[in-house]
Coordinates of C-alpha atoms in Angstrom, one line a residue:
Chain A
X1 CA -38.2 -6.2 -50.8
X2 CA -38.0 -7.4 -47.3
X3 CA -35.2 -9.8 -48.2
X4 CA -33.3 -6.9 -49.7
X5 CA -33.6 -4.9 -46.5
X6 CA -32.5 -7.9 -44.4
X7 CA -29.5 -8.4 -46.5
X8 CA -28.6 -4.7 -46.3
X9 CA -29.0 -5.0 -42.5
X10 CA -26.7 -8.0 -42.3
X11 CA -24.0 -6.4 -44.6
X12 CA -24.1 -3.1 -42.8
X13 CA -24.0 -4.8 -39.4
X14 CA -20.8 -6.9 -40.5
X15 CA -19.2 -3.7 -41.8
X16 CA -19.9 -1.8 -38.6
X17 CA -18.8 -4.6 -36.4
X18 CA -15.5 -4.8 -38.3
X19 CA -15.0 -1.1 -38.4
X20 CA -15.5 -0.4 -34.7
X21 CA -13.0 -3.1 -33.8
X22 CA -15.4 -5.5 -32.2
X23 CA -13.1 -8.3 -33.2
X24 CA -10.6 -7.0 -30.5
X25 CA -13.2 -6.2 -28.0
X26 CA -13.5 -8.5 -25.0
X27 CA -17.0 -8.7 -23.8
X28 CA -16.9 -8.8 -19.9
X29 CA -20.7 -9.6 -19.9
X30 CA -19.9 -13.1 -21.1
X31 CA -18.0 -13.8 -17.9
X32 CA -19.0 -13.6 -14.3
X33 CA -18.1 -10.3 -12.5
X34 CA -15.1 -11.4 -10.2
X35 CA -13.7 -8.0 -10.0
X36 CA -12.5 -6.5 -6.7
X37 CA -10.7 -7.7 -3.7
X38 CA -11.5 -11.2 -2.2
X39 CA -10.6 -12.2 1.3
X40 CA -11.1 -15.5 3.0
X41 CA -14.6 -16.1 4.2
X42 CA -14.9 -15.9 8.1
X43 CA -14.4 -19.2 9.7
X44 CA -17.4 -21.0 11.3
X45 CA -17.6 -20.6 15.1
X46 CA -15.1 -22.9 16.9
X47 CA -12.8 -23.3 14.0
X48 CA -9.3 -22.5 15.0
X49 CA -5.8 -22.4 13.5
X50 CA -4.1 -20.3 10.9
X51 CA -5.6 -21.0 7.6
X52 CA -6.9 -24.6 7.8
X53 CA -7.0 -26.4 4.6
X54 CA -10.7 -27.5 5.0
X55 CA -12.2 -24.2 6.2
X56 CA -15.0 -25.9 8.1
X57 CA -12.6 -27.6 10.5
X58 CA -9.8 -26.5 12.8
X59 CA -6.4 -27.1 11.6
X60 CA -4.2 -30.1 12.5
X61 CA -5.8 -33.4 13.6
X62 CA -9.4 -32.0 13.4
X63 CA -8.9 -31.8 9.5
X64 CA -9.2 -35.6 9.6
X65 CA -7.0 -35.7 6.4
X66 CA -7.1 -38.9 4.5
X67 CA -3.4 -39.3 4.9
X68 CA -1.5 -42.6 4.2
X69 CA 0.1 -44.1 7.3
X70 CA 3.5 -43.0 6.1
X71 CA 2.4 -39.4 5.6
X72 CA 0.4 -39.4 8.8
X73 CA 3.6 -40.2 10.6
X74 CA 5.3 -37.3 8.9
X75 CA 2.5 -35.0 9.8
X76 CA 2.9 -36.0 13.5
X77 CA 6.6 -35.2 13.2
X78 CA 5.8 -31.7 12.0
X79 CA 3.2 -31.1 14.8
X80 CA 5.8 -32.5 17.4
X81 CA 8.5 -30.1 16.0
X82 CA 6.0 -27.1 16.2
X83 CA 5.0 -28.1 19.8
X84 CA 8.7 -27.6 20.7
X85 CA 8.9 -24.3 18.9
X86 CA 10.1 -25.4 15.6
X87 CA 8.5 -24.4 12.2
X88 CA 7.5 -28.0 11.3
X89 CA 7.2 -28.6 7.7
X90 CA 5.4 -25.4 6.8
X91 CA 7.5 -24.0 3.9
X92 CA 6.2 -20.4 4.8
X93 CA 8.5 -20.5 7.8
X94 CA 11.4 -20.4 5.4
X95 CA 9.7 -17.7 3.2
X96 CA 9.0 -20.4 0.6
X97 CA 5.6 -20.0 -1.1
X98 CA 2.9 -22.4 0.1
X99 CA 2.0 -23.1 -3.5
X100 CA -1.0 -25.1 -4.5
X101 CA -3.3 -26.0 -3.0
X102 CA -2.4 -24.0 0.3
X103 CA -2.1 -20.7 -1.6
X104 CA -5.9 -20.7 -2.2
X105 CA -6.4 -20.6 1.5
X106 CA -5.8 -16.7 0.9
X107 CA -3.4 -15.7 3.6
X108 CA -3.6 -12.3 1.9
X109 CA -6.4 -10.6 -0.3
X110 CA -6.9 -12.0 -3.8
X111 CA -7.6 -10.3 -7.1
X112 CA -8.9 -12.2 -10.1
X113 CA -8.3 -10.8 -13.7
X114 CA -10.3 -12.5 -16.4
X115 CA -9.4 -12.2 -20.2
X116 CA -10.5 -14.7 -22.7
X117 CA -7.1 -16.4 -23.0
X118 CA -6.0 -16.3 -19.4
X119 CA -7.4 -15.8 -15.9
X120 CA -4.9 -14.5 -13.4
X121 CA -5.1 -15.0 -9.7
X122 CA -3.0 -12.4 -7.8
X123 CA -2.4 -13.1 -4.1
X124 CA 0.4 -11.0 -2.6
X125 CA 1.7 -13.6 -0.1
X126 CA 5.3 -14.5 0.3
X127 CA 6.4 -15.1 -3.3
X128 CA 3.2 -16.1 -4.6
X129 CA 1.8 -13.1 -6.4
X130 CA 0.3 -14.7 -9.4
X131 CA -1.3 -17.8 -10.7
X132 CA -1.9 -18.1 -14.6
X133 CA -4.9 -20.3 -15.6
X134 CA -4.7 -20.8 -19.4
X135 CA -8.1 -20.8 -20.9
X136 CA -7.0 -20.7 -24.6
X137 CA -7.8 -24.2 -25.3
X138 CA -4.2 -25.4 -25.0
X139 CA -3.3 -29.1 -24.1
X140 CA -0.8 -30.0 -21.6
X141 CA 2.7 -29.1 -22.9
X142 CA 5.2 -32.1 -23.3
X143 CA 7.6 -30.4 -20.8
X144 CA 6.9 -28.0 -18.0
X145 CA 9.2 -26.6 -15.4
X146 CA 7.7 -27.7 -12.1
X147 CA 6.7 -24.9 -9.9
X148 CA 5.1 -24.4 -6.4
X149 CA 2.0 -23.0 -7.9
X150 CA 1.9 -25.6 -10.8
X151 CA 0.7 -25.2 -14.4
X152 CA -3.0 -24.6 -14.7
X153 CA -5.3 -25.1 -17.6
X154 CA -9.0 -23.9 -17.3
X155 CA -12.2 -23.9 -19.1
X156 CA -15.2 -21.6 -18.7
X157 CA -18.5 -23.3 -18.6
X158 CA -22.0 -22.0 -19.0
X159 CA -23.8 -24.5 -16.7
X160 CA -27.2 -22.9 -16.9
X161 CA -27.3 -22.3 -20.5
X162 CA -28.0 -18.6 -20.2
X163 CA -25.3 -17.5 -22.6
X164 CA -23.0 -16.4 -19.8
X165 CA -20.1 -18.4 -18.3
X166 CA -20.6 -19.1 -14.7
X167 CA -18.0 -21.7 -13.7
X168 CA -14.2 -21.9 -14.2
X169 CA -13.1 -25.5 -14.1
X170 CA -9.3 -25.7 -13.6
X171 CA -6.8 -28.5 -13.5
X172 CA -3.4 -27.9 -12.1
X173 CA -0.3 -30.2 -12.5
X174 CA 3.5 -30.0 -12.6
X175 CA 4.4 -29.1 -9.0
X176 CA 7.6 -28.9 -7.1
X177 CA 8.0 -29.2 -3.3
X178 CA 8.1 -29.0 -0.4
X179 CA 4.4 -28.1 -0.1
X180 CA 1.9 -28.7 2.7
X181 CA -1.9 -28.3 3.0
X182 CA -1.8 -25.9 5.7
X183 CA 0.6 -24.2 8.3
X184 CA 0.4 -27.3 10.6
X185 CA 2.8 -28.9 8.1
X186 CA 0.4 -31.5 6.8
X187 CA 2.6 -32.6 3.9
X188 CA 1.9 -33.5 0.3
X189 CA 3.9 -36.4 -1.3
X190 CA 7.4 -35.9 -2.1
X191 CA 6.8 -37.2 -5.6
X192 CA 5.0 -34.0 -6.4
X193 CA 2.6 -35.7 -8.7
X194 CA -0.4 -33.8 -7.2
X195 CA -3.3 -33.1 -9.4
X196 CA -5.7 -30.5 -8.3
X197 CA -9.1 -29.8 -9.8
X198 CA -11.1 -26.8 -9.1
X199 CA -14.5 -25.3 -9.8
X200 CA -14.6 -21.7 -9.1
X201 CA -18.0 -19.9 -9.2
X202 CA -20.1 -17.2 -7.6
X203 CA -22.7 -18.2 -5.2
X204 CA -26.1 -18.3 -6.7
X205 CA -27.7 -16.4 -3.9
X206 CA -24.8 -14.0 -2.9
X207 CA -22.7 -12.6 -5.7
X208 CA -20.2 -11.4 -3.2
X209 CA -19.4 -15.0 -2.2
X210 CA -17.0 -16.9 -4.3
X211 CA -16.6 -20.7 -4.1
X212 CA -13.5 -22.7 -5.0
X213 CA -14.5 -26.4 -4.9
X214 CA -11.2 -28.1 -4.8
X215 CA -10.3 -31.8 -5.1
X216 CA -6.7 -32.7 -4.4
X217 CA -5.4 -36.1 -5.7
X218 CA -2.0 -36.9 -4.2
X219 CA 0.1 -39.9 -3.3
X220 CA 0.1 -38.8 0.3
X221 CA -3.6 -39.4 0.4
X222 CA -5.6 -42.6 0.5
X223 CA -8.4 -41.0 -1.5
X224 CA -9.0 -37.5 -3.1
X225 CA -9.7 -34.8 -0.7
X226 CA -12.4 -32.3 -1.5
X227 CA -13.0 -29.1 0.2
X228 CA -15.0 -25.9 -0.5
X229 CA -12.9 -22.7 -0.1
X230 CA -15.0 -19.5 0.1
X231 CA -14.0 -15.9 -0.4
X232 CA -15.9 -12.8 0.5
X233 CA -15.7 -9.6 -1.8
X234 CA -14.8 -6.5 0.1
X235 CA -17.0 -3.4 -0.3
X236 CA -14.4 -0.9 -0.9
X237 CA -14.3 0.3 -4.5
X238 CA -10.7 1.1 -4.2
X239 CA -9.3 -1.5 -1.7
X240 CA -5.9 -1.4 0.0
X241 CA -3.6 -4.0 -1.5
X242 CA -0.9 -4.8 1.1
X243 CA 2.5 -5.7 0.1
X244 CA 3.7 -9.0 1.8
X245 CA 7.5 -9.2 2.1
X246 CA 8.2 -12.3 4.1
X247 CA 12.0 -11.6 4.3
X248 CA 11.4 -8.2 5.8
X249 CA 11.7 -8.3 9.5
X250 CA 11.9 -12.2 9.4
X251 CA 13.2 -13.3 12.7
X252 CA 13.5 -16.8 11.9
X253 CA 16.7 -18.0 10.1
X254 CA 17.8 -21.3 8.8
X255 CA 21.3 -22.7 9.0
X256 CA 21.4 -26.2 7.3
X257 CA 18.5 -28.2 8.9
X258 CA 18.4 -26.1 12.0
X259 CA 16.0 -23.1 12.6
X260 CA 17.0 -20.3 14.9
X261 CA 15.7 -16.8 16.0
X262 CA 17.4 -13.6 15.7
X263 CA 16.4 -11.8 18.9
X264 CA 15.6 -8.1 19.3
X265 CA 19.2 -7.3 20.3
X266 CA 20.3 -8.9 16.9
X267 CA 21.8 -11.9 18.5
X268 CA 21.1 -15.6 17.6
X269 CA 18.8 -17.6 20.0
X270 CA 17.6 -21.1 20.0
X271 CA 13.9 -22.0 19.0
X272 CA 13.9 -25.0 21.2
X273 CA 15.0 -25.8 24.7
X274 CA 18.6 -27.0 24.8
X275 CA 19.1 -26.4 21.1
X276 CA 22.7 -26.5 20.1
X277 CA 24.1 -23.3 18.3
X278 CA 25.4 -23.6 14.8
X279 CA 28.6 -25.2 14.1
X280 CA 31.3 -22.5 13.8
X281 CA 34.2 -24.6 12.4
X282 CA 34.7 -22.2 9.4
X283 CA 35.4 -19.1 11.6
X284 CA 39.0 -18.3 12.6
X285 CA 37.8 -15.9 15.3
X286 CA 36.1 -16.9 18.6
X287 CA 32.5 -15.8 19.3
X288 CA 32.3 -12.4 20.9
Chain B
X1 CA -34.7 4.9 -49.9
X2 CA -37.1 4.1 -46.8
X3 CA -35.6 0.6 -46.9
X4 CA -32.1 1.8 -46.8
X5 CA -32.8 4.1 -43.7
X6 CA -34.4 1.2 -42.0
X7 CA -31.3 -1.1 -42.7
X8 CA -28.9 1.6 -41.4
X9 CA -31.0 2.1 -38.2
X10 CA -31.4 -1.6 -37.7
X11 CA -27.7 -2.3 -38.3
X12 CA -26.6 0.5 -35.9
X13 CA -28.8 -0.9 -33.2
X14 CA -27.7 -4.4 -33.7
X15 CA -24.0 -3.3 -33.7
X16 CA -24.5 -1.4 -30.4
X17 CA -26.3 -4.4 -28.9
X18 CA -23.7 -6.9 -29.9
X19 CA -20.9 -4.7 -28.6
X20 CA -22.5 -4.7 -25.2
X21 CA -22.0 -2.3 -22.3
X22 CA -19.6 -4.8 -20.6
X23 CA -17.1 -4.9 -23.4
X24 CA -13.5 -3.9 -22.8
X25 CA -12.5 -2.6 -26.2
X26 CA -8.8 -3.8 -26.5
X27 CA -8.4 -2.1 -29.8
X28 CA -8.3 1.2 -27.9
X29 CA -5.1 0.1 -26.2
X30 CA -1.7 -0.9 -27.5
X31 CA -0.9 -4.6 -27.8
X32 CA 1.5 -5.3 -25.0
X33 CA 0.5 -8.8 -24.4
X34 CA 3.1 -11.6 -24.1
X35 CA 6.4 -11.8 -22.4
X36 CA 8.9 -8.9 -22.3
X37 CA 12.6 -9.4 -21.6
X38 CA 15.8 -7.4 -21.6
X39 CA 17.4 -7.4 -25.0
X40 CA 20.2 -9.9 -25.5
X41 CA 23.6 -8.6 -24.2
X42 CA 22.0 -6.1 -21.8
X43 CA 23.1 -6.6 -18.2
X44 CA 21.4 -5.5 -14.9
X45 CA 22.6 -2.1 -14.5
X46 CA 20.2 0.8 -14.1
X47 CA 21.3 3.0 -17.0
X48 CA 21.8 0.3 -19.8
X49 CA 23.4 2.8 -22.1
X50 CA 26.5 2.9 -19.8
X51 CA 28.8 0.3 -18.3
X52 CA 27.9 -1.2 -14.8
X53 CA 29.2 -0.1 -11.5
X54 CA 31.5 3.0 -11.6
X55 CA 30.6 3.3 -15.3
X56 CA 27.0 4.4 -14.4
X57 CA 28.2 7.7 -13.2
X58 CA 24.9 8.4 -11.3
X59 CA 24.2 12.1 -10.5
X60 CA 24.4 11.4 -6.8
X61 CA 24.9 14.2 -4.2
X62 CA 28.4 14.4 -2.5
X63 CA 26.9 12.6 0.6
X64 CA 25.4 9.8 -1.4
X65 CA 28.4 9.5 -3.7
X66 CA 30.5 8.8 -0.6
X67 CA 28.0 6.2 0.6
X68 CA 28.0 4.5 -2.8
X69 CA 31.8 4.4 -2.9
X70 CA 32.0 2.9 0.6
X71 CA 29.4 0.4 -0.6
X72 CA 31.6 -0.5 -3.6
X73 CA 34.6 -1.2 -1.2
X74 CA 32.4 -3.4 0.9
X75 CA 31.1 -5.3 -2.0
X76 CA 34.8 -5.8 -3.2
X77 CA 35.5 -7.2 0.3
X78 CA 32.8 -9.8 0.0
X79 CA 29.9 -7.7 1.7
X80 CA 26.6 -6.7 0.3
X81 CA 27.1 -2.9 0.7
X82 CA 23.8 -0.9 0.2
X83 CA 22.2 -3.6 -2.0
X84 CA 19.4 -4.9 0.2
X85 CA 18.1 -7.6 -2.0
X86 CA 20.4 -10.4 -0.9
X87 CA 18.0 -11.3 1.9
X88 CA 15.1 -11.4 -0.7
X89 CA 13.7 -8.0 -0.2
X90 CA 12.3 -7.0 -3.6
X91 CA 13.9 -4.5 -5.8
X92 CA 11.2 -1.9 -5.5
X93 CA 10.9 1.1 -7.8
X94 CA 12.7 2.1 -10.0
X95 CA 15.0 -0.9 -9.9
X96 CA 12.1 -3.4 -10.6
X97 CA 12.0 -2.1 -14.1
X98 CA 15.5 -3.5 -14.7
X99 CA 13.5 -6.6 -15.5
X100 CA 16.0 -9.2 -14.4
X101 CA 13.5 -12.0 -15.3
X102 CA 10.6 -11.6 -17.8
X103 CA 7.7 -9.2 -17.4
X104 CA 4.1 -9.4 -18.4
X105 CA 1.7 -6.4 -18.8
X106 CA -2.0 -6.8 -18.4
X107 CA -4.1 -3.9 -19.5
X108 CA -7.5 -3.5 -18.1
X109 CA -9.5 -0.2 -18.2
X110 CA -9.0 0.8 -14.6
X111 CA -5.6 -0.8 -13.9
X112 CA -2.6 -1.9 -15.7
X113 CA -0.8 -4.8 -13.9
X114 CA 2.9 -5.3 -14.4
X115 CA 4.1 -8.7 -13.4
X116 CA 7.8 -9.3 -13.1
X117 CA 9.0 -12.8 -12.5
X118 CA 12.1 -11.9 -10.7
X119 CA 11.4 -11.7 -7.0
X120 CA 7.7 -12.2 -7.9
X121 CA 7.1 -8.4 -8.1
X122 CA 3.8 -7.0 -8.9
X123 CA 2.7 -3.5 -9.8
X124 CA -0.7 -2.0 -10.0
X125 CA -0.9 1.2 -12.0
X126 CA -4.3 2.7 -11.5
X127 CA -5.7 4.4 -14.6
X128 CA -9.2 5.2 -13.3
X129 CA -8.5 8.8 -12.8
X130 CA -7.7 8.7 -9.1
X131 CA -5.3 11.1 -7.3
X132 CA -2.6 10.0 -4.8
X133 CA -4.1 9.1 -1.5
X134 CA -3.2 11.4 1.4
X135 CA -2.4 8.7 3.8
X136 CA -1.0 5.4 2.5
X137 CA 1.2 2.6 3.7
X138 CA 4.5 3.0 1.8
X139 CA 5.7 -0.1 -0.1
X140 CA 8.7 -1.2 -2.2
X141 CA 6.7 -1.0 -5.4
X142 CA 5.1 2.3 -4.3
X143 CA 1.8 3.6 -5.4
X144 CA 1.4 4.1 -9.2
X145 CA -1.2 6.4 -10.8
X146 CA -1.1 6.3 -14.7
X147 CA -2.7 7.9 -17.5
X148 CA -3.2 6.6 -21.2
X149 CA -2.3 9.0 -23.9
X150 CA -3.1 9.1 -27.6
X151 CA 0.0 10.8 -28.8
X152 CA -0.6 10.7 -32.5
X153 CA -4.4 11.4 -32.3
X154 CA -5.3 8.2 -34.2
X155 CA -8.0 7.3 -31.6
X156 CA -5.9 4.6 -30.0
X157 CA -3.7 5.0 -27.0
X158 CA -0.2 4.6 -27.6
X159 CA 1.6 5.7 -24.3
X160 CA 1.1 5.1 -20.6
X161 CA 2.4 7.8 -18.4
X162 CA 3.0 6.7 -14.7
X163 CA 3.9 8.5 -11.6
X164 CA 4.9 6.4 -8.6
X165 CA 5.2 7.6 -5.0
X166 CA 5.0 6.4 -1.5
X167 CA 8.0 4.2 -1.6
X168 CA 9.6 2.5 1.3
X169 CA 13.2 1.5 2.0
X170 CA 15.8 0.1 1.7
X171 CA 16.2 0.3 -2.1
X172 CA 19.1 0.7 -4.5
X173 CA 19.1 1.4 -8.3
X174 CA 20.9 -1.8 -9.2
X175 CA 23.1 -4.5 -7.7
X176 CA 26.1 -2.1 -7.4
X177 CA 24.2 -0.6 -4.6
X178 CA 23.7 2.9 -6.0
X179 CA 21.6 4.3 -3.0
X180 CA 18.3 6.0 -2.9
X181 CA 17.8 8.6 -0.1
X182 CA 16.6 7.2 3.2
X183 CA 13.9 9.8 3.4
X184 CA 11.9 7.5 0.9
X185 CA 10.6 10.6 -1.0
X186 CA 11.4 9.2 -4.4
X187 CA 9.2 10.1 -7.2
X188 CA 9.5 8.0 -10.4
X189 CA 7.9 9.1 -13.6
X190 CA 7.7 6.9 -16.6
X191 CA 6.6 6.9 -20.2
X192 CA 6.0 3.4 -21.6
X193 CA 5.6 3.1 -25.3
X194 CA 6.2 0.9 -28.2
X195 CA 8.7 1.3 -31.0
X196 CA 7.0 3.0 -33.9
X197 CA 8.8 0.6 -36.4
X198 CA 8.8 -2.5 -34.4
X199 CA 5.8 -3.5 -32.2
X200 CA 8.0 -6.1 -30.5
X201 CA 10.1 -3.4 -28.8
X202 CA 8.9 -1.6 -25.7
X203 CA 10.5 1.5 -24.1
X204 CA 10.3 2.7 -20.6
X205 CA 11.6 6.2 -20.1
X206 CA 12.1 6.5 -16.4
X207 CA 12.8 9.9 -14.6
X208 CA 13.9 9.4 -10.9
X209 CA 13.7 12.3 -8.7
X210 CA 15.3 11.5 -5.2
X211 CA 17.0 13.5 -2.5
X212 CA 20.1 11.4 -3.1
X213 CA 20.4 12.9 -6.5
X214 CA 21.8 16.2 -7.6
X215 CA 19.4 16.2 -10.5
X216 CA 16.7 14.0 -11.9
X217 CA 18.2 10.8 -13.4
X218 CA 16.6 10.0 -16.7
X219 CA 17.2 6.6 -18.4
X220 CA 15.4 4.7 -21.2
X221 CA 14.9 1.0 -20.7
X222 CA 14.3 -1.3 -23.7
X223 CA 12.4 -4.6 -23.7
X224 CA 11.9 -7.1 -26.5
X225 CA 8.8 -9.4 -26.8
X226 CA 9.5 -13.0 -26.6
X227 CA 8.4 -14.5 -30.0
X228 CA 9.2 -18.2 -29.1
X229 CA 6.6 -20.4 -27.2
X230 CA 6.4 -18.8 -23.8
X231 CA 7.8 -20.4 -20.6
X232 CA 7.0 -18.8 -17.4
X233 CA 9.0 -19.8 -14.4
X234 CA 8.9 -19.0 -10.7
X235 CA 11.8 -17.0 -9.2
X236 CA 11.7 -17.9 -5.6
X237 CA 14.6 -15.9 -4.0
X238 CA 14.3 -17.8 -0.7
X239 CA 14.8 -21.1 -2.3
X240 CA 18.5 -21.9 -2.0
X241 CA 19.3 -18.5 -0.8
X242 CA 22.7 -19.0 1.0
X243 CA 22.7 -15.6 2.6
X244 CA 21.7 -15.2 6.3
X245 CA 21.5 -12.0 8.1
X246 CA 22.1 -12.1 11.9
X247 CA 21.8 -8.6 13.4
X248 CA 23.8 -6.4 11.1
X249 CA 26.1 -9.1 9.8
X250 CA 25.6 -11.2 6.6
X251 CA 26.9 -14.7 6.6
X252 CA 26.8 -17.6 4.2
X253 CA 25.5 -21.1 4.6
X254 CA 27.9 -23.5 2.8
X255 CA 27.0 -26.6 0.7
X256 CA 27.4 -28.8 3.8
X257 CA 24.8 -26.7 5.7
X258 CA 27.4 -24.9 8.0
X259 CA 27.6 -21.3 8.7
X260 CA 30.6 -19.5 7.0
X261 CA 32.0 -16.0 7.0
X262 CA 31.0 -13.9 4.0
X263 CA 34.2 -11.7 4.5
X264 CA 37.8 -12.4 5.4
X265 CA 38.3 -12.4 9.3
X266 CA 34.6 -11.9 9.9
X267 CA 33.6 -12.6 13.6
X268 CA 31.2 -15.4 14.1
X269 CA 27.7 -14.7 15.6
X270 CA 27.5 -14.1 19.3
X271 CA 26.1 -17.2 21.1
X272 CA 25.2 -15.6 24.4
X273 CA 21.6 -16.8 24.1
X274 CA 22.6 -20.4 24.1
X275 CA 23.0 -22.4 27.2
X276 CA 26.5 -23.2 28.3
X277 CA 25.7 -26.9 28.0
X278 CA 24.4 -26.6 24.5
X279 CA 27.2 -24.4 23.4
X280 CA 29.8 -26.6 25.1
X281 CA 28.3 -29.7 23.6
X282 CA 28.4 -28.6 20.0
X283 CA 29.3 -25.0 19.0
X284 CA 32.6 -24.4 21.0
X285 CA 33.7 -28.0 20.6
X286 CA 33.4 -28.0 16.9
X287 CA 34.9 -24.5 16.4

């Protein structure tokens, strides 16, 4: 008798589950709650610079990046150019997206959308806007068009065995350049063979603190470089999402390899002392 | 009999439990997953049922018709006219829905996200029952409030109605520079729905109300779902963009990295802020 009831229960349960469309339901409860707006965690006291790659240290030399001698020399070149008023190697100065890994410095607020097959990371900064992390079990494709943000494959992990995923492991490859670690212009290698591994998870003690433990493997580095990026969830239920249009009001323009400013009066001006103006050989008319 | 009641009760409880309070029941929403593109043979004009440029016959007011015609002359002479996107400003609404490069739609219960690869445009359509905010920073993509509708009463949503306001300028309807009014008071209403006979076809009926128009302009966009393995690529406008704007003038940078006129007999930029020494050493000497 008991067995018959049990069989009836199982049969009815299966029928109910099928009829209510649970097959198509996506159970949020299986995933960590990453909803809302995330901003870069406040830097520790004394840390300076716009968006250092290692958030615990000031940007530039203080990062103590494990660069090869060749790329250390390039980094010095970028710093020297910036000291004179130039943009250095920071691609953002040309309205190019920082790409990975610099985009995860969160220069603008971040939103994370989780679905079983894909996790999207939306950051409205320059031309970034969205990262797709494929969590559908795919392998690396044979051919991928290189991009600044790279191609990301992820896997959700239940590290504490409570039946709920708590870590998203991500590996990102297939990049294009130029990319730098931070606005100081600390470069990644021109070969673009960067591999970035991330572990994204909520802080055990603070559900409004998100970690992105990131390890960068790159030919410009003498060893893998690991940092822990942290993000803070804002309290507003309906946060303001700013639109970041780099080209709007951009006063810096680039002609060939030279950078200039467009002054408030609409005329071209040098960014460095003694800088030559652009070559005007293609104009028939003299300058005004 | 008692056994059957027990079975039904237990089954119901189990089903409810397994469904869980956190579930997002995707079966309530249409399946718009994947990559959506303009159909083959459809160009970039706003009203895809009509030829581009003059063939669009937009219902502009006399004032804005004159602005548009002046723009067409400027474009014919090598200028950019009233199309602002050459310096990598996004299309904004409603032009973004021309979907130059592919589009992805992500449906979540409180927000539907529309990601358009061209110019990396992102729309958030709020479907959480909110009203338009009283004070909000205008943007090119605007502020979009949406509502899911079950038109045929089958218990499943089949249409997303959207209203978009709070837009900023400059914007144009398409690359021919059909202008929107500089007051920025555009209201865009959309009905997005799938073809009844073909789930791989999506429509967006767009009604644009704007002070530059003598009457609302209604067009219906068609998108087709990509059925081949998906390739998403980045559209980085600034990468290799040969246009530079100095003041109100648009110039080009040639393949040799030198500044060039964009129009015949265009004057070069004013170099008054450069020292005589620097100008004499290079700019003037090489001119």
